[in-house]
Coordinates of N, CA, C and O in Angstrom, one line a residue:
N1 N 1.5 -9.2 -19.6 CA 0.7 -10.0 -20.5 C -0.6 -9.4 -21.0 O -0.9 -9.5 -22.1
I2 N -1.2 -8.7 -20.0 CA -2.5 -8.0 -20.4 C -2.2 -6.9 -21.4 O -3.0 -6.7 -22.3
Y3 N -1.1 -6.2 -21.1 CA -0.7 -5.1 -22.0 C -0.5 -5.5 -23.4 O -0.9 -4.9 -24.4
K4 N 0.2 -6.7 -23.6 CA 0.5 -7.2 -24.9 C -0.8 -7.6 -25.6 O -0.9 -7.3 -26.8
N5 N -1.7 -8.2 -24.9 CA -3.0 -8.6 -25.5 C -3.8 -7.4 -25.9 O -4.4 -7.4 -26.9
L6 N -3.7 -6.4 -25.0 CA -4.5 -5.2 -25.3 C -4.0 -4.5 -26.6 O -4.7 -4.1 -27.5
F7 N -2.7 -4.3 -26.7 CA -2.1 -3.7 -27.9 C -2.3 -4.6 -29.1 O -2.4 -4.1 -30.3
A8 N -2.3 -5.9 -28.9 CA -2.5 -6.8 -30.1 C -3.9 -6.6 -30.6 O -4.1 -6.7 -31.9
V9 N -4.9 -6.3 -29.8 CA -6.3 -6.1 -30.2 C -6.3 -4.9 -31.1 O -7.0 -4.9 -32.2
F10 N -5.6 -3.8 -30.8 CA -5.5 -2.6 -31.6 C -4.9 -2.9 -33.0 O -5.3 -2.3 -34.0
K11 N -3.9 -3.7 -33.0 CA -3.2 -4.0 -34.3 C -4.0 -4.9 -35.2 O -3.8 -4.8 -36.4
R12 N -4.8 -5.7 -34.7 CA -5.5 -6.7 -35.6 C -6.6 -6.0 -36.4 O -7.4 -5.2 -35.8
S13 N -6.6 -6.2 -37.7 CA -7.6 -5.5 -38.5 C -8.7 -6.5 -38.9 O -9.7 -6.1 -39.4
K14 N -8.5 -7.8 -38.6 CA -9.4 -8.8 -39.0 C -10.6 -9.0 -38.0 O -11.6 -9.6 -38.3
I15 N -10.4 -8.3 -36.8 CA -11.4 -8.4 -35.8 C -12.5 -7.3 -36.0 O -12.1 -6.2 -36.3
S16 N -13.7 -7.6 -35.8 CA -14.8 -6.6 -36.0 C -14.7 -5.6 -34.9 O -14.1 -5.8 -33.8
D17 N -15.2 -4.4 -35.1 CA -15.1 -3.3 -34.1 C -15.9 -3.6 -32.9 O -15.4 -3.3 -31.8
S18 N -17.0 -4.3 -33.0 CA -17.8 -4.6 -31.8 C -17.0 -5.6 -30.9 O -17.0 -5.5 -29.7
K19 N -16.4 -6.6 -31.6 CA -15.6 -7.6 -30.8 C -14.4 -6.9 -30.2 O -14.0 -7.2 -29.0
K20 N -13.8 -5.9 -30.9 CA -12.7 -5.2 -30.3 C -13.1 -4.4 -29.1 O -12.4 -4.4 -28.1
E21 N -14.3 -3.8 -29.1 CA -14.8 -3.0 -28.0 C -15.0 -3.9 -26.8 O -14.6 -3.6 -25.7
K22 N -15.5 -5.1 -27.0 CA -15.7 -6.1 -25.9 C -14.4 -6.5 -25.3 O -14.2 -6.6 -24.1
M23 N -13.4 -6.8 -26.2 CA -12.1 -7.3 -25.7 C -11.4 -6.2 -25.0 O -10.8 -6.4 -23.9
I24 N -11.5 -5.0 -25.5 CA -10.8 -3.8 -24.8 C -11.5 -3.6 -23.4 O -10.8 -3.3 -22.4
L25 N -12.8 -3.7 -23.4 CA -13.5 -3.5 -22.1 C -13.0 -4.6 -21.1 O -12.8 -4.3 -19.9
N26 N -12.9 -5.9 -21.5 CA -12.5 -6.9 -20.6 C -11.1 -6.7 -20.1 O -10.8 -6.9 -18.9
Y27 N -10.2 -6.3 -21.0 CA -8.8 -6.1 -20.6 C -8.7 -4.9 -19.7 O -7.9 -4.9 -18.8
S28 N -9.5 -3.9 -20.0 CA -9.5 -2.7 -19.1 C -10.0 -3.0 -17.7 O -9.5 -2.5 -16.7
Q29 N -11.0 -3.8 -17.6 CA -11.5 -4.2 -16.3 C -10.5 -5.0 -15.6 O -10.3 -4.8 -14.3
S30 N -9.8 -5.9 -16.2 CA -8.8 -6.7 -15.5 C -7.6 -5.8 -15.1 O -7.0 -6.0 -14.0
L31 N -7.2 -4.8 -15.9 CA -6.2 -3.9 -15.5 C -6.6 -3.0 -14.3 O -5.9 -2.8 -13.4
L32 N -7.9 -2.6 -14.3 CA -8.4 -1.9 -13.2 C -8.4 -2.7 -11.9 O -8.0 -2.2 -10.8
L33 N -8.8 -3.9 -12.0 CA -8.8 -4.8 -10.8 C -7.4 -5.0 -10.3 O -7.1 -5.0 -9.1
S34 N -6.4 -5.2 -11.2 CA -5.0 -5.4 -10.8 C -4.5 -4.1 -10.1 O -3.8 -4.2 -9.1
S35 N -4.9 -3.0 -10.7 CA -4.4 -1.7 -10.1 C -5.0 -1.5 -8.7 O -4.3 -1.0 -7.8
L36 N -6.3 -1.9 -8.5 CA -6.9 -1.7 -7.2 C -6.3 -2.7 -6.2 O -6.2 -2.3 -5.0
K37 N -5.9 -3.9 -6.6 CA -5.3 -4.8 -5.7 C -3.9 -4.2 -5.3 O -3.6 -4.3 -4.1
I38 N -3.2 -3.7 -6.2 CA -1.9 -3.1 -5.8 C -2.1 -1.9 -4.9 O -1.3 -1.8 -3.9
F39 N -3.1 -1.1 -5.2 CA -3.4 0.1 -4.3 C -3.8 -0.4 -2.9 O -3.3 0.2 -1.9
G40 N -4.5 -1.5 -2.9 CA -4.9 -2.0 -1.6 C -3.8 -2.5 -0.8 O -3.7 -2.3 0.5
V41 N -2.8 -3.2 -1.4 CA -1.6 -3.7 -0.7 C -0.8 -2.5 -0.2 O -0.3 -2.5 0.9
I42 N -0.7 -1.4 -1.0 CA 0.1 -0.3 -0.6 C -0.6 0.4 0.6 O 0.1 0.8 1.5
I43 N -1.9 0.5 0.6 CA -2.6 1.1 1.7 C -2.4 0.2 2.9 O -2.2 0.8 4.0
C44 N -2.4 -1.1 2.8 CA -2.2 -2.0 4.0 C -0.8 -1.8 4.5 O -0.6 -2.1 5.7
I45 N 0.1 -1.4 3.7 CA 1.5 -1.2 4.2 C 1.6 0.1 4.9 O 2.2 0.2 5.9
F46 N 1.0 1.2 4.3 CA 1.2 2.5 4.8 C 0.3 2.8 6.0 O 0.7 3.7 6.8
V47 N -0.8 2.2 6.2 CA -1.6 2.5 7.3 C -0.9 2.1 8.7 O -0.9 3.0 9.6
P48 N -0.3 1.0 8.8 CA 0.4 0.7 10.0 C 1.6 1.7 10.2 O 1.9 2.1 11.4
I49 N 2.3 2.1 9.2 CA 3.4 3.0 9.3 C 2.8 4.4 9.8 O 3.5 5.0 10.6
F50 N 1.6 4.8 9.3 CA 1.0 6.0 9.8 C 0.8 6.0 11.3 O 1.0 6.9 12.0
F51 N 0.2 4.8 11.7 CA 0.0 4.7 13.2 C 1.2 4.6 14.0 O 1.3 5.1 15.1
I52 N 2.3 4.1 13.4 CA 3.6 4.0 14.1 C 4.1 5.5 14.3 O 4.5 5.8 15.4
K53 N 3.9 6.3 13.3 CA 4.4 7.7 13.4 C 3.5 8.5 14.5 O 4.0 9.4 15.1
K54 N 2.3 8.1 14.6 CA 1.4 8.7 15.6 C 1.8 8.4 17.0 O 1.5 9.1 18.0
L55 N 2.6 7.3 17.2 CA 3.1 7.0 18.6 C 4.1 7.9 19.1 O 4.5 7.9 20.3
D56 N 4.6 8.8 18.2 CA 5.6 9.8 18.6 C 6.9 9.2 19.1 O 7.5 9.7 20.1
I57 N 7.3 8.1 18.5 CA 8.6 7.5 18.8 C 9.5 7.6 17.6 O 9.1 7.5 16.5
T58 N 10.8 8.0 17.8 CA 11.6 8.1 16.7 C 11.8 6.8 16.0 O 11.8 5.7 16.6
S59 N 12.0 6.9 14.7 CA 12.1 5.6 13.9 C 13.2 4.7 14.3 O 13.0 3.5 14.4
F60 N 14.4 5.3 14.5 CA 15.5 4.4 14.9 C 15.3 3.7 16.2 O 15.5 2.5 16.3
E61 N 14.8 4.5 17.2 CA 14.5 3.8 18.5 C 13.4 2.8 18.4 O 13.5 1.8 19.1
F62 N 12.5 3.1 17.6 CA 11.3 2.2 17.4 C 11.8 0.8 16.8 O 11.5 -0.2 17.3
F63 N 12.6 0.9 15.7 CA 12.9 -0.3 15.0 C 14.0 -1.1 15.7 O 14.1 -2.3 15.4
I64 N 14.7 -0.5 16.6 CA 15.7 -1.4 17.3 C 15.1 -1.9 18.6 O 15.7 -2.8 19.3
S65 N 13.9 -1.5 19.0 CA 13.3 -2.0 20.1 C 12.6 -3.4 19.8 O 12.3 -3.7 18.6
I66 N 12.3 -4.1 20.8 CA 11.6 -5.4 20.6 C 10.2 -5.2 20.0 O 9.8 -5.9 19.1
H67 N 9.5 -4.2 20.5 CA 8.2 -3.8 20.0 C 8.3 -3.5 18.5 O 7.5 -3.9 17.7
G68 N 9.3 -2.8 18.1 CA 9.5 -2.4 16.7 C 9.8 -3.6 15.8 O 9.3 -3.7 14.7
I69 N 10.6 -4.5 16.3 CA 11.0 -5.7 15.5 C 9.7 -6.5 15.3 O 9.5 -7.0 14.3
C70 N 9.0 -6.7 16.4 CA 7.7 -7.5 16.3 C 6.7 -6.9 15.4 O 6.1 -7.6 14.6
E71 N 6.6 -5.6 15.4 CA 5.6 -4.9 14.5 C 6.1 -5.0 13.1 O 5.3 -5.2 12.2
A72 N 7.4 -4.8 12.8 CA 7.9 -4.9 11.5 C 7.7 -6.3 10.9 O 7.3 -6.5 9.8
F73 N 7.8 -7.3 11.8 CA 7.6 -8.7 11.4 C 6.1 -8.9 11.1 O 5.8 -9.6 10.1
L74 N 5.2 -8.3 11.9 CA 3.8 -8.5 11.6 C 3.4 -7.8 10.3 O 2.6 -8.3 9.6
I75 N 4.0 -6.6 10.0 CA 3.7 -5.9 8.8 C 4.2 -6.8 7.6 O 3.5 -6.9 6.6
F76 N 5.4 -7.4 7.8 CA 5.8 -8.3 6.7 C 4.9 -9.4 6.5 O 4.6 -9.8 5.3
L77 N 4.4 -10.1 7.6 CA 3.5 -11.2 7.4 C 2.2 -10.8 6.8 O 1.7 -11.5 5.9
L78 N 1.7 -9.6 7.1 CA 0.5 -9.1 6.5 C 0.7 -8.9 5.0 O -0.1 -9.3 4.2
Y79 N 1.8 -8.3 4.6 CA 2.1 -8.0 3.2 C 2.3 -9.4 2.5 O 1.7 -9.5 1.4
Y80 N 3.0 -10.3 3.1 CA 3.2 -11.6 2.4 C 1.9 -12.3 2.2 O 1.6 -12.8 1.1
N81 N 1.0 -12.3 3.2 CA -0.3 -13.0 3.1 C -1.2 -12.3 2.1 O -1.9 -13.0 1.3
L82 N -1.2 -11.0 2.1 CA -2.0 -10.3 1.1 C -1.5 -10.5 -0.3 O -2.3 -10.7 -1.3
R83 N -0.2 -10.5 -0.5 CA 0.3 -10.7 -1.8 C 0.0 -12.2 -2.3 O -0.3 -12.4 -3.5
K84 N 0.1 -13.1 -1.4 CA -0.1 -14.5 -1.8 C -1.6 -14.7 -2.1 O -1.9 -15.4 -3.0
K85 N -2.5 -14.0 -1.4 CA -3.9 -14.1 -1.6 C -4.4 -13.5 -2.9 O -5.2 -14.1 -3.6
F86 N -3.9 -12.3 -3.2 CA -4.3 -11.6 -4.4 C -3.5 -11.7 -5.6 O -4.0 -11.4 -6.7
F87 N -2.3 -12.2 -5.5 CA -1.5 -12.3 -6.7 C -1.1 -13.8 -6.9 O -0.2 -14.3 -6.9

């Protein structure tokens, strides 16, 4: 939706240049914030995976263990709550 609005600003010739600049700046800021939120969620997903790899346990053995199942469930809950909060 933001992309459509942004491209619509470029196509409109009836809008003054100063208003276009302000509108483009606002859309750019909202796109930047959305991108940062997505990047933050990705970081929150990969940080626990990085620490899992530091435990020096093979992935298959880890995920079939009770500890692995609990940790995967906690990662899912973290992702779900972050997605619900920011999106």
